[in-house]
Coordinates of N, CA and C in Angstrom, one line a residue:
X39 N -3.6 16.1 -37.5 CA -2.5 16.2 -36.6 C -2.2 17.6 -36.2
X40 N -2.2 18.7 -36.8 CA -2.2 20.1 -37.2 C -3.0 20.7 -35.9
X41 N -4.1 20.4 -35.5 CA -5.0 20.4 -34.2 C -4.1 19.9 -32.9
X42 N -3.4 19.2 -32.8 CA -2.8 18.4 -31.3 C -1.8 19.7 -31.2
X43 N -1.5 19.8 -32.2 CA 0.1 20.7 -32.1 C -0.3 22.3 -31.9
X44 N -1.1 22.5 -32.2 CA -1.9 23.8 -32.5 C -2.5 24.5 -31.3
X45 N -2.6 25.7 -31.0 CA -3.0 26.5 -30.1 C -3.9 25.5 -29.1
X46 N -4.9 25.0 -30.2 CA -6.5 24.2 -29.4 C -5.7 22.9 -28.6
X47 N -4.9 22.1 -29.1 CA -4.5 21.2 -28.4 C -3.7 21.3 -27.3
X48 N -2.8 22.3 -27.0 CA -2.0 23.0 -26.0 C -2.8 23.4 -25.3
X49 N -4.2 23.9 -25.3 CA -5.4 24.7 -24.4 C -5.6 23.1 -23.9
X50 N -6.1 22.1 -24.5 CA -6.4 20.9 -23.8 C -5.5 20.0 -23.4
X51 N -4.3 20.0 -23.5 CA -3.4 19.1 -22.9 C -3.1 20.2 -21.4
X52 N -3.2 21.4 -21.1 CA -3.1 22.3 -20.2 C -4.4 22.3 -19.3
X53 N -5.6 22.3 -20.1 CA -6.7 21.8 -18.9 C -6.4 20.3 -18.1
X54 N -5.7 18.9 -19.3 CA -5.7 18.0 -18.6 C -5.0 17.7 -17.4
X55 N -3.8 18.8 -17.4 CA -2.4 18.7 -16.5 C -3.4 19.5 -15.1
X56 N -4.1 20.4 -15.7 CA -4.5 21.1 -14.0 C -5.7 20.3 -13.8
X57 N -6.7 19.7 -14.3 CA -7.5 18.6 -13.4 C -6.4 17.4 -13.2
X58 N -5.4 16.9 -13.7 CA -5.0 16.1 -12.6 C -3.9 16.5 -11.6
X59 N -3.4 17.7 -11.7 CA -2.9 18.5 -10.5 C -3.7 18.6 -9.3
X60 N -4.7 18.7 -9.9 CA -6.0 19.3 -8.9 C -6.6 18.0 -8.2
X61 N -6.8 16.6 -8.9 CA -7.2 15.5 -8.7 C -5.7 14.9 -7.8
X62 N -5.0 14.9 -8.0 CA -3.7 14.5 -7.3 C -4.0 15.0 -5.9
X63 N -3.5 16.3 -6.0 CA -3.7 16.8 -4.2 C -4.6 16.9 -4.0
X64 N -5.8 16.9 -4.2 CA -7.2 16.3 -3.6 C -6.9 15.4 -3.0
X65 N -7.0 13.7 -3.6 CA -6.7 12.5 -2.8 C -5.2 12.5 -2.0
X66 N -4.2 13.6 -2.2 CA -3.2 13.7 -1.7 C -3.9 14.0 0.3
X67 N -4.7 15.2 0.0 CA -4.3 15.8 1.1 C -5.8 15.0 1.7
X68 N -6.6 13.9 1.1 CA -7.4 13.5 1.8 C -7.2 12.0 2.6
X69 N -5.8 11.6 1.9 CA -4.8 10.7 2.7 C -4.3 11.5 4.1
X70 N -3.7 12.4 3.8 CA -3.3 13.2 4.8 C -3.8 13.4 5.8
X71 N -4.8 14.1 5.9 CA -5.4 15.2 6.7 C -7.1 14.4 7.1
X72 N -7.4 13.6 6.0 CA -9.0 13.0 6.5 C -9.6 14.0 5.3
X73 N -10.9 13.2 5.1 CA -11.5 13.9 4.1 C -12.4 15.3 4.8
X74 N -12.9 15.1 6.2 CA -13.7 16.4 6.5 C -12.9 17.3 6.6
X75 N -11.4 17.1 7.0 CA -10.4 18.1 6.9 C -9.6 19.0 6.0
X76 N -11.0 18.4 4.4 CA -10.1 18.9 3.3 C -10.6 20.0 2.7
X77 N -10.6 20.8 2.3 CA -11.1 22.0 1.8 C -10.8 22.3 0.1
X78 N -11.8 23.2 -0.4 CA -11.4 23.2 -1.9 C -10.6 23.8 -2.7
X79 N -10.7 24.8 -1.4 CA -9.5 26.3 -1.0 C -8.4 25.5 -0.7
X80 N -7.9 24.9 0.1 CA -6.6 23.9 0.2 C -6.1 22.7 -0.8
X81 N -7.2 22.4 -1.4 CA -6.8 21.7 -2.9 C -6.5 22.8 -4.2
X82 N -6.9 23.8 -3.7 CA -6.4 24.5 -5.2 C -5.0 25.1 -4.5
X83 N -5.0 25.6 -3.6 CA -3.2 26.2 -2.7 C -2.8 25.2 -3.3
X84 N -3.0 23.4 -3.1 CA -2.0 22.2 -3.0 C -1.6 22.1 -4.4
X85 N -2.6 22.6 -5.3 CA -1.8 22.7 -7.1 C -1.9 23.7 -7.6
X86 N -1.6 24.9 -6.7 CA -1.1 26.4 -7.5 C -1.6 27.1 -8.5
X87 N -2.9 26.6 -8.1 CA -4.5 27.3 -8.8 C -5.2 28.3 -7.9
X88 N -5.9 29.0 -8.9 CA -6.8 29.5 -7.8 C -8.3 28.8 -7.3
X89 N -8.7 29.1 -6.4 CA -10.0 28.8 -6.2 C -11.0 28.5 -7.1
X90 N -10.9 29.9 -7.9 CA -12.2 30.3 -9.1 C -11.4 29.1 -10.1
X91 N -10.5 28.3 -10.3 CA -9.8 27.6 -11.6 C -10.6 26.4 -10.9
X92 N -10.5 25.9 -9.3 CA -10.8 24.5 -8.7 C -12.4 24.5 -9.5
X93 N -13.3 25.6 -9.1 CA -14.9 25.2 -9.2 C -14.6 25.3 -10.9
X94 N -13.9 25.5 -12.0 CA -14.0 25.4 -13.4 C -14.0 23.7 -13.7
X95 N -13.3 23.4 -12.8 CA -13.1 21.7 -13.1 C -14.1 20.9 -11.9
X96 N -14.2 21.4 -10.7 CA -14.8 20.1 -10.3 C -16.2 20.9 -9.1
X97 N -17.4 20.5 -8.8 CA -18.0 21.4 -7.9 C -18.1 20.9 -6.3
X98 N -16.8 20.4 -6.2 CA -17.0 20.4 -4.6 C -15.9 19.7 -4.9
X99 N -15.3 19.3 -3.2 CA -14.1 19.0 -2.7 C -14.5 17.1 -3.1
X100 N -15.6 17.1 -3.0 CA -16.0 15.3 -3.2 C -15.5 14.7 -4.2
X101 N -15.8 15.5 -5.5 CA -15.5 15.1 -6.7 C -14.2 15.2 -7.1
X102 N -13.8 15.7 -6.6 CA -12.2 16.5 -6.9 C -11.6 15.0 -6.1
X103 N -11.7 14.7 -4.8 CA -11.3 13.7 -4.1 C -11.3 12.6 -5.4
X104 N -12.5 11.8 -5.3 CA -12.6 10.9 -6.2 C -12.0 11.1 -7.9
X105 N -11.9 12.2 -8.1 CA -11.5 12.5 -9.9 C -10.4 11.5 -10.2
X106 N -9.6 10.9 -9.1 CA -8.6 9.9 -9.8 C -8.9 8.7 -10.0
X107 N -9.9 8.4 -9.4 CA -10.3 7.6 -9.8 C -11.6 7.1 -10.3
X108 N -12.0 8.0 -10.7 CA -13.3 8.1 -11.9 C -12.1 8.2 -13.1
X109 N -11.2 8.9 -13.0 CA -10.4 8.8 -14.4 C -9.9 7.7 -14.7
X110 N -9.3 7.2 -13.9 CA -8.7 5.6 -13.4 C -9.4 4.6 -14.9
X111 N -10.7 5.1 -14.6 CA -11.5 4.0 -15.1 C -11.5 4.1 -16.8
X112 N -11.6 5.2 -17.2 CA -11.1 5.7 -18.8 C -10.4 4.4 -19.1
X113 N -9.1 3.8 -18.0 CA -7.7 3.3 -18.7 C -9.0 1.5 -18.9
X114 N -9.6 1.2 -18.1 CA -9.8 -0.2 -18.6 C -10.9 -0.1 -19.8
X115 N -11.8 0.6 -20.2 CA -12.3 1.0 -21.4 C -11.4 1.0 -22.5
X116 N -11.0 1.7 -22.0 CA -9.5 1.8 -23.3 C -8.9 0.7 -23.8
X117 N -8.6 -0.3 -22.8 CA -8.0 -1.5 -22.9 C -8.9 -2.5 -23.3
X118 N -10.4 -2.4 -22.9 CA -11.0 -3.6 -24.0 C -11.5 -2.6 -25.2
X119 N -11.3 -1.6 -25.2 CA -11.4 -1.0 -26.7 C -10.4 -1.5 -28.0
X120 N -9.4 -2.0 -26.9 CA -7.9 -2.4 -28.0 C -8.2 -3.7 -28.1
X121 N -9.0 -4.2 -27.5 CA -9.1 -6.1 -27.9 C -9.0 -6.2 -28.9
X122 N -8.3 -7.4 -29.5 CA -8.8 -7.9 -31.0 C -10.1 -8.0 -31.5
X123 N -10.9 -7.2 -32.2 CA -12.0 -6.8 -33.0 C -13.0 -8.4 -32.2
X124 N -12.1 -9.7 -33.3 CA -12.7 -10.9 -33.3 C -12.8 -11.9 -32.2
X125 N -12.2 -11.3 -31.0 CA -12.3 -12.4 -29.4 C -13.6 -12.1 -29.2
X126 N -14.1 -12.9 -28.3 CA -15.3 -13.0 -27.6 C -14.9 -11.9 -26.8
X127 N -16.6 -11.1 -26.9 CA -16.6 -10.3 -25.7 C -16.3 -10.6 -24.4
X128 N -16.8 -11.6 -23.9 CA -16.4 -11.5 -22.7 C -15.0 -12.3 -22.3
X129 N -14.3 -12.4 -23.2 CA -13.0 -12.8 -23.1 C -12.1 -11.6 -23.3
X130 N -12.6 -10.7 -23.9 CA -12.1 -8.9 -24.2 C -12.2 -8.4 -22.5
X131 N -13.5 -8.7 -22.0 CA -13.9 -7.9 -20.6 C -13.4 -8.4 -19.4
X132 N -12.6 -9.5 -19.9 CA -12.1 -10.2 -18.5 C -10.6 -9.5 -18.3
X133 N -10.1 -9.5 -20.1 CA -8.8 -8.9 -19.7 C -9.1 -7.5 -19.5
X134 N -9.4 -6.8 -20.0 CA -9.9 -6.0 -19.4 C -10.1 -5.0 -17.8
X135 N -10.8 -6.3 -17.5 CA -11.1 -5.7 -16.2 C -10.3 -6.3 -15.1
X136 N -9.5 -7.4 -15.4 CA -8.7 -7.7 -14.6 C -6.9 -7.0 -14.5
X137 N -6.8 -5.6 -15.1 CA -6.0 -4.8 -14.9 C -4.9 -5.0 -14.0
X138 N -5.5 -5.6 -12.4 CA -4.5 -5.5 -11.4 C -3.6 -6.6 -11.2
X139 N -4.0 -7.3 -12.3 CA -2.9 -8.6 -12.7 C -1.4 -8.2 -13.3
X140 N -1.3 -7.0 -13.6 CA -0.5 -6.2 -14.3 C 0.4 -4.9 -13.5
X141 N -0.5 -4.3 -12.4 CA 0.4 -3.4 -11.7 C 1.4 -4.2 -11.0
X142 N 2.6 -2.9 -10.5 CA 3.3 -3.7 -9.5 C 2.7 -4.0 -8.0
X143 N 3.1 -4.9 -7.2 CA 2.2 -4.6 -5.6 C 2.4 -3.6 -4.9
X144 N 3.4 -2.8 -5.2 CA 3.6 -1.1 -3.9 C 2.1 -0.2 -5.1
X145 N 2.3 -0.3 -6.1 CA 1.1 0.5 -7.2 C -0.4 -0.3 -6.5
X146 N -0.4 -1.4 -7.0 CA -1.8 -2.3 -6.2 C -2.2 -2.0 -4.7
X147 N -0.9 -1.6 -3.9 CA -1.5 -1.4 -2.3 C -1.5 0.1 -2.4
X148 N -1.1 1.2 -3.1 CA -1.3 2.8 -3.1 C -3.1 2.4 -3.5
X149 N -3.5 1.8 -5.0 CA -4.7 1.9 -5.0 C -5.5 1.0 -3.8
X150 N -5.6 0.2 -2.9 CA -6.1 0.0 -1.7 C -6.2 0.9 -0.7
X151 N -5.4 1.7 -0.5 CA -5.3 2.6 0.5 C -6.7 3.7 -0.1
X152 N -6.5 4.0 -1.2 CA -7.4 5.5 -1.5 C -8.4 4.5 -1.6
X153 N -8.8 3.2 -2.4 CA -10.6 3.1 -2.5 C -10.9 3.1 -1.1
X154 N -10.1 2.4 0.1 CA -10.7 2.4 1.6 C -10.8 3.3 2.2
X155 N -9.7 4.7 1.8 CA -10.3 5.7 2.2 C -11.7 6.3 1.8
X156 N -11.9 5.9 0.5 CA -12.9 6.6 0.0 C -14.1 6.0 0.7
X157 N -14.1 4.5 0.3 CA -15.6 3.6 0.7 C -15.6 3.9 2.3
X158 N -14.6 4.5 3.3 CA -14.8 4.4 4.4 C -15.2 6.0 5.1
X159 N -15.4 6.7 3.6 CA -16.3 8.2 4.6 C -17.8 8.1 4.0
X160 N -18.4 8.6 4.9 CA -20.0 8.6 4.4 C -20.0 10.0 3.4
X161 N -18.9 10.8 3.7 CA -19.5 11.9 2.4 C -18.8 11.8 1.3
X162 N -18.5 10.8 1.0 CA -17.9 10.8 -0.1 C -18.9 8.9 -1.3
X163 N -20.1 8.7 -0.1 CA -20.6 7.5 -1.0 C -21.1 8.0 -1.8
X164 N -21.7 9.2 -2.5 CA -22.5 9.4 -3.3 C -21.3 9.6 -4.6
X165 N -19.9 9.9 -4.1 CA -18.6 10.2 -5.3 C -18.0 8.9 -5.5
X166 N -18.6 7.8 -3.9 CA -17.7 6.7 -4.6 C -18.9 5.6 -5.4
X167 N -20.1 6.0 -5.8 CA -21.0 5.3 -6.5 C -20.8 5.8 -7.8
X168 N -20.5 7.2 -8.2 CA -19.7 7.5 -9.3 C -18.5 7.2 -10.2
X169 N -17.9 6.5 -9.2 CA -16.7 5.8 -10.3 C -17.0 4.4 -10.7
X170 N -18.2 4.0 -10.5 CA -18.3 2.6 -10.9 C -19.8 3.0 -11.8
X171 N -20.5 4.3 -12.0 CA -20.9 4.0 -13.0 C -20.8 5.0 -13.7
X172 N -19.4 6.0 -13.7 CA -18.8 6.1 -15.0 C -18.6 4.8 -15.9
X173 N -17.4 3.8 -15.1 CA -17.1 2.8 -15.6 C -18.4 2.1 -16.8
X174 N -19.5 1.7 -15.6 CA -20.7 1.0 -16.9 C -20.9 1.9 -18.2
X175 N -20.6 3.1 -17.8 CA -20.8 4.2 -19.1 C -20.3 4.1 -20.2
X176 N -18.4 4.0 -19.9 CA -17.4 3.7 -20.6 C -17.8 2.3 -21.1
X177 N -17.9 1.6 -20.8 CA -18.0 -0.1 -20.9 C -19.2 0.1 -21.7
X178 N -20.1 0.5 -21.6 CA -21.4 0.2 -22.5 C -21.7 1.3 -24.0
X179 N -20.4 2.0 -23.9 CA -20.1 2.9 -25.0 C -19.3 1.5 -26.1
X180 N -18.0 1.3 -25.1 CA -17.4 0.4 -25.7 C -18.3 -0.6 -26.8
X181 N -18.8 -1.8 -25.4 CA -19.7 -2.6 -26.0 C -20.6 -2.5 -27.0
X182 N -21.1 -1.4 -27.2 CA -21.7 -0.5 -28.4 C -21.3 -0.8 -29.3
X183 N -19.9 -0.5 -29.4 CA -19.2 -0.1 -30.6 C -19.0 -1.9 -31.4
X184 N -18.5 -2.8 -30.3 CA -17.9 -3.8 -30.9 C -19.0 -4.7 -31.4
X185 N -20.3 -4.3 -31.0 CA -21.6 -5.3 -30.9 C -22.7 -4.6 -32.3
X186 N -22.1 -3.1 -32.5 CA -23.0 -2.9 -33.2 C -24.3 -2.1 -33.2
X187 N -24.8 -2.2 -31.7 CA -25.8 -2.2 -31.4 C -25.7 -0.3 -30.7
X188 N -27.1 0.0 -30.5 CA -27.5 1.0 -30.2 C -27.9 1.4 -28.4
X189 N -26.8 1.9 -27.6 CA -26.7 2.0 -26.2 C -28.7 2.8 -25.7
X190 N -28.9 3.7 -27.0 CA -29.9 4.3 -26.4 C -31.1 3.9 -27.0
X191 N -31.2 2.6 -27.5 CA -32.5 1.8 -27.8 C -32.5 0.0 -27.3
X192 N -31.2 -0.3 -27.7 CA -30.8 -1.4 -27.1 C -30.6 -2.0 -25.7
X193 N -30.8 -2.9 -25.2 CA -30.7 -3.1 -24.0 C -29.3 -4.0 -23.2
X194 N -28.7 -4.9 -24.5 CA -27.5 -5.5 -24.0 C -26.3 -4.5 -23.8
X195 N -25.7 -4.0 -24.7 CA -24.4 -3.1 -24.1 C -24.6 -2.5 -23.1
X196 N -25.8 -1.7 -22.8 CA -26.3 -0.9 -20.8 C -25.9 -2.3 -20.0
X197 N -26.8 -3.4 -20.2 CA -26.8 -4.8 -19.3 C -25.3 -5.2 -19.2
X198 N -24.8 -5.0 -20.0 CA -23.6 -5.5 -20.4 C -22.4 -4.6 -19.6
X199 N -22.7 -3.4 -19.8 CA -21.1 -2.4 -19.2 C -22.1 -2.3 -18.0
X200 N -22.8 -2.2 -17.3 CA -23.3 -2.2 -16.0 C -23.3 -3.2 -15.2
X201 N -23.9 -4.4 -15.8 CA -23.1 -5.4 -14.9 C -21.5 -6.2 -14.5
X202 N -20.9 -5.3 -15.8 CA -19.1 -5.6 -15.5 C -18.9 -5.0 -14.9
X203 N -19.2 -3.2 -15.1 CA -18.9 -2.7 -13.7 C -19.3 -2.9 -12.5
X204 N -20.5 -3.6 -12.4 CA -20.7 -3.3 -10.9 C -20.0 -5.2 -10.2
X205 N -19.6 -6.2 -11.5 CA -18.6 -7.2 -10.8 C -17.6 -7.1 -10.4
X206 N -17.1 -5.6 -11.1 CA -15.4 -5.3 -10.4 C -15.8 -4.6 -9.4
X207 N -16.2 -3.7 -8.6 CA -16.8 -3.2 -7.9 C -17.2 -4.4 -6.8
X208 N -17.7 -5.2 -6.7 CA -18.0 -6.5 -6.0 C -16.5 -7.1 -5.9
X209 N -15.6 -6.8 -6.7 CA -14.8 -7.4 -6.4 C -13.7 -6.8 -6.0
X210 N -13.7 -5.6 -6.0 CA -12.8 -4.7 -5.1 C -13.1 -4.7 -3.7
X211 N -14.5 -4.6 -3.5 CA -15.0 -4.4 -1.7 C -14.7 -6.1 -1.1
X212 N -15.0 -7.3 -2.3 CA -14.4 -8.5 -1.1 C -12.8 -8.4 -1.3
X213 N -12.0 -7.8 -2.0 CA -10.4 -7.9 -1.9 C -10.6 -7.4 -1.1
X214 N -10.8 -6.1 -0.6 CA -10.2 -5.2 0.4 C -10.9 -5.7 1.7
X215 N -12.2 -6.5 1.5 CA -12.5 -6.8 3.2 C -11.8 -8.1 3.6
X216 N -10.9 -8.7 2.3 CA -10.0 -9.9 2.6 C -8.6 -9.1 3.1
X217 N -8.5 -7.9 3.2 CA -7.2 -7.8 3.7 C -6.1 -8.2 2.8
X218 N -6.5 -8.4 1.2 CA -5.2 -8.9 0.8 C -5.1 -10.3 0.5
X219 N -6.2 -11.4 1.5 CA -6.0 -12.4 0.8 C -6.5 -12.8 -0.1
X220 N -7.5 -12.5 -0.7 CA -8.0 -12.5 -1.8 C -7.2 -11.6 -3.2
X221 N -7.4 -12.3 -4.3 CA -6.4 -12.0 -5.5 C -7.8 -11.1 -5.9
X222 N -7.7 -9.7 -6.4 CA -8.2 -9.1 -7.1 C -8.6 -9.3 -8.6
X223 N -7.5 -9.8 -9.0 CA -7.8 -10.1 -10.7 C -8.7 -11.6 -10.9
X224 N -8.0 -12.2 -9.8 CA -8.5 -13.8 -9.2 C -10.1 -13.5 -9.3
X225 N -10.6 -12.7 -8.5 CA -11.9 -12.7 -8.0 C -12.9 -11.6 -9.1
X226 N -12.5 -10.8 -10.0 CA -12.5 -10.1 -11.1 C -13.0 -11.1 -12.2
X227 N -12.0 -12.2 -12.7 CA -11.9 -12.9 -13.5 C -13.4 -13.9 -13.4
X228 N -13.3 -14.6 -12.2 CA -14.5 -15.1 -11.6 C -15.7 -14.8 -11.5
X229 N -15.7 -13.7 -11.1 CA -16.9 -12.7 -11.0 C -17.7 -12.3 -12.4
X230 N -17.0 -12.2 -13.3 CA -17.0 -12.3 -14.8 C -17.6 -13.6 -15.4
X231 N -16.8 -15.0 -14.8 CA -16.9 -16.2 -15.8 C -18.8 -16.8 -15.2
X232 N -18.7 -16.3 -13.7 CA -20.3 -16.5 -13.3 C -21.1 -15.8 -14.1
X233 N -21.1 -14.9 -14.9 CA -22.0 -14.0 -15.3 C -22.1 -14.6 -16.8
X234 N -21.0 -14.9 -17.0 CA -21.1 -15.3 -18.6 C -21.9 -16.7 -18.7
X235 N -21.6 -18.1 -17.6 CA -22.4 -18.8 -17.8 C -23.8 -18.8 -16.9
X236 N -24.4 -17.6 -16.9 CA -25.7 -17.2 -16.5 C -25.7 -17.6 -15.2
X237 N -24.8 -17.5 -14.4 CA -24.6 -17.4 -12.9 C -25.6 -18.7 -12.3
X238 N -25.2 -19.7 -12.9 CA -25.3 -21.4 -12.1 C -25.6 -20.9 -10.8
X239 N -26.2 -22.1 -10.0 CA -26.4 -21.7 -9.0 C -24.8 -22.5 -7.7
X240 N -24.5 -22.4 -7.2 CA -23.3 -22.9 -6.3 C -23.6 -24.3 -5.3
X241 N -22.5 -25.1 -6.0 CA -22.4 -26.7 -5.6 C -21.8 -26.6 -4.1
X242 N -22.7 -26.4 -3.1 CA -22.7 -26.0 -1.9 C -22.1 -27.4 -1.2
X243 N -22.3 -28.7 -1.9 CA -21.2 -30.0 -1.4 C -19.8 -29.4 -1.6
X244 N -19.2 -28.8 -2.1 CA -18.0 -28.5 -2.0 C -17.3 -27.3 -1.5
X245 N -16.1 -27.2 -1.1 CA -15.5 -25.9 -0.4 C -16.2 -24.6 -1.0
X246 N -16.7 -23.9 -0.5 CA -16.2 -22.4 -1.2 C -15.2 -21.9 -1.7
X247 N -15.3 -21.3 -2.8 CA -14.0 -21.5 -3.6 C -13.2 -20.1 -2.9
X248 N -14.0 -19.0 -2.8 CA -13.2 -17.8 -2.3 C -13.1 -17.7 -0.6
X249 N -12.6 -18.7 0.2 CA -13.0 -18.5 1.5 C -11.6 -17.8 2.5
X250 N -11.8 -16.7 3.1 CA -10.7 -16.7 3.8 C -9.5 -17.1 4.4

């Protein structure tokens, strides 16, 4: 405990406050202004850094944009880290990943606005393919841990935190191309329970379940 309180811990809770000063007005001023109109020099003005402090944390304005939400992603790791040891995995990754069942809706529509900004500039696809496989990263560290198993000889926890991430990910781009009518956690949860029972093939006699 003597560490947190201590010189070293005050140096890292002080780097964390200026990357997310710096990640803040980033996506601040790329709501604003458009992302080609953002500069790296005007994200460090926007959190009262210098320039030379912006390139210590992030190497371009792209990353910097996205850093909130590559960070974002830490919090649902975190959350099936805390599962009960003994639940089924994929009853840990459902709650988990279905997070947006839990914000308020003005919090749920602020994060719609930034991922459509993001998915909607071409120079920012290579930063927004980065927050979903941090995520598998996080997720397959996790799953590691609870399963036992070994991320860099093993092949289930990689299969495992990569294809959760890339279901929420599928299931953020159909929320957002539903405009809302589609339930996020709804289609999260779903997207999940297909995968667990080895993704059946669809009883195409009956409605589609997720239709407009």
């Amino acid at each position: 405990m003597a560490a947190e309180t201590g010189p070293t811990g005050l140096r890292e809770r002080k780097k964390a406050q200026t990357r997310t000063a710096l990640a803040s007005a980033a996506m601040r001023l790329a709501l604003e202004r458009g992302v080609e109109n953002v500069t790296a020099d005007a994200i460090a003005e926007a959190a009262d850094v210098s320039p030379r402090t912006f390139r210590n944390y992030f190497s371009g304005k792209e990353e910097a944009i996205v850093a909130e939400l590559v960070d974002g992603m830490g919090y649902i790791a975190d959350g099936l880290r805390a599962r009960p040891a003994d639940e089924p995995l994929w009853e840990s990754l459902r709650h988990a990943l279905t997070f947006s069942a839990f914000l308020p809706p003005e919090q749920l529509e602020q994060l719609a606005v930034k991922v459509r900004m993001v998915m909607a500039s071409k120079a920012l696809l290579g930063s927004q393919l980065a927050i979903f496989e941090r995520l598998g990263e996080q997720l397959t560290a996790v799953v590691a841990e609870r399963t036992g198993t070994d991320a860099s000889s093993d092949l289930y926890p990689r299969l495992t935190g990569v294809v959760a991430a890339n279901a929420l990910r599928l299931a953020v781009f159909m929320w957002l191309e539903s405009d809302g009518r589609l339930d996020l956690a709804e289609l999260t949860a779903d997207a999940l329970a297909q995968l667990r029972a080895g993704l059946p093939e669809p009883d195409t006699s009956t409605t589609r379940r997720h239709q407009p």
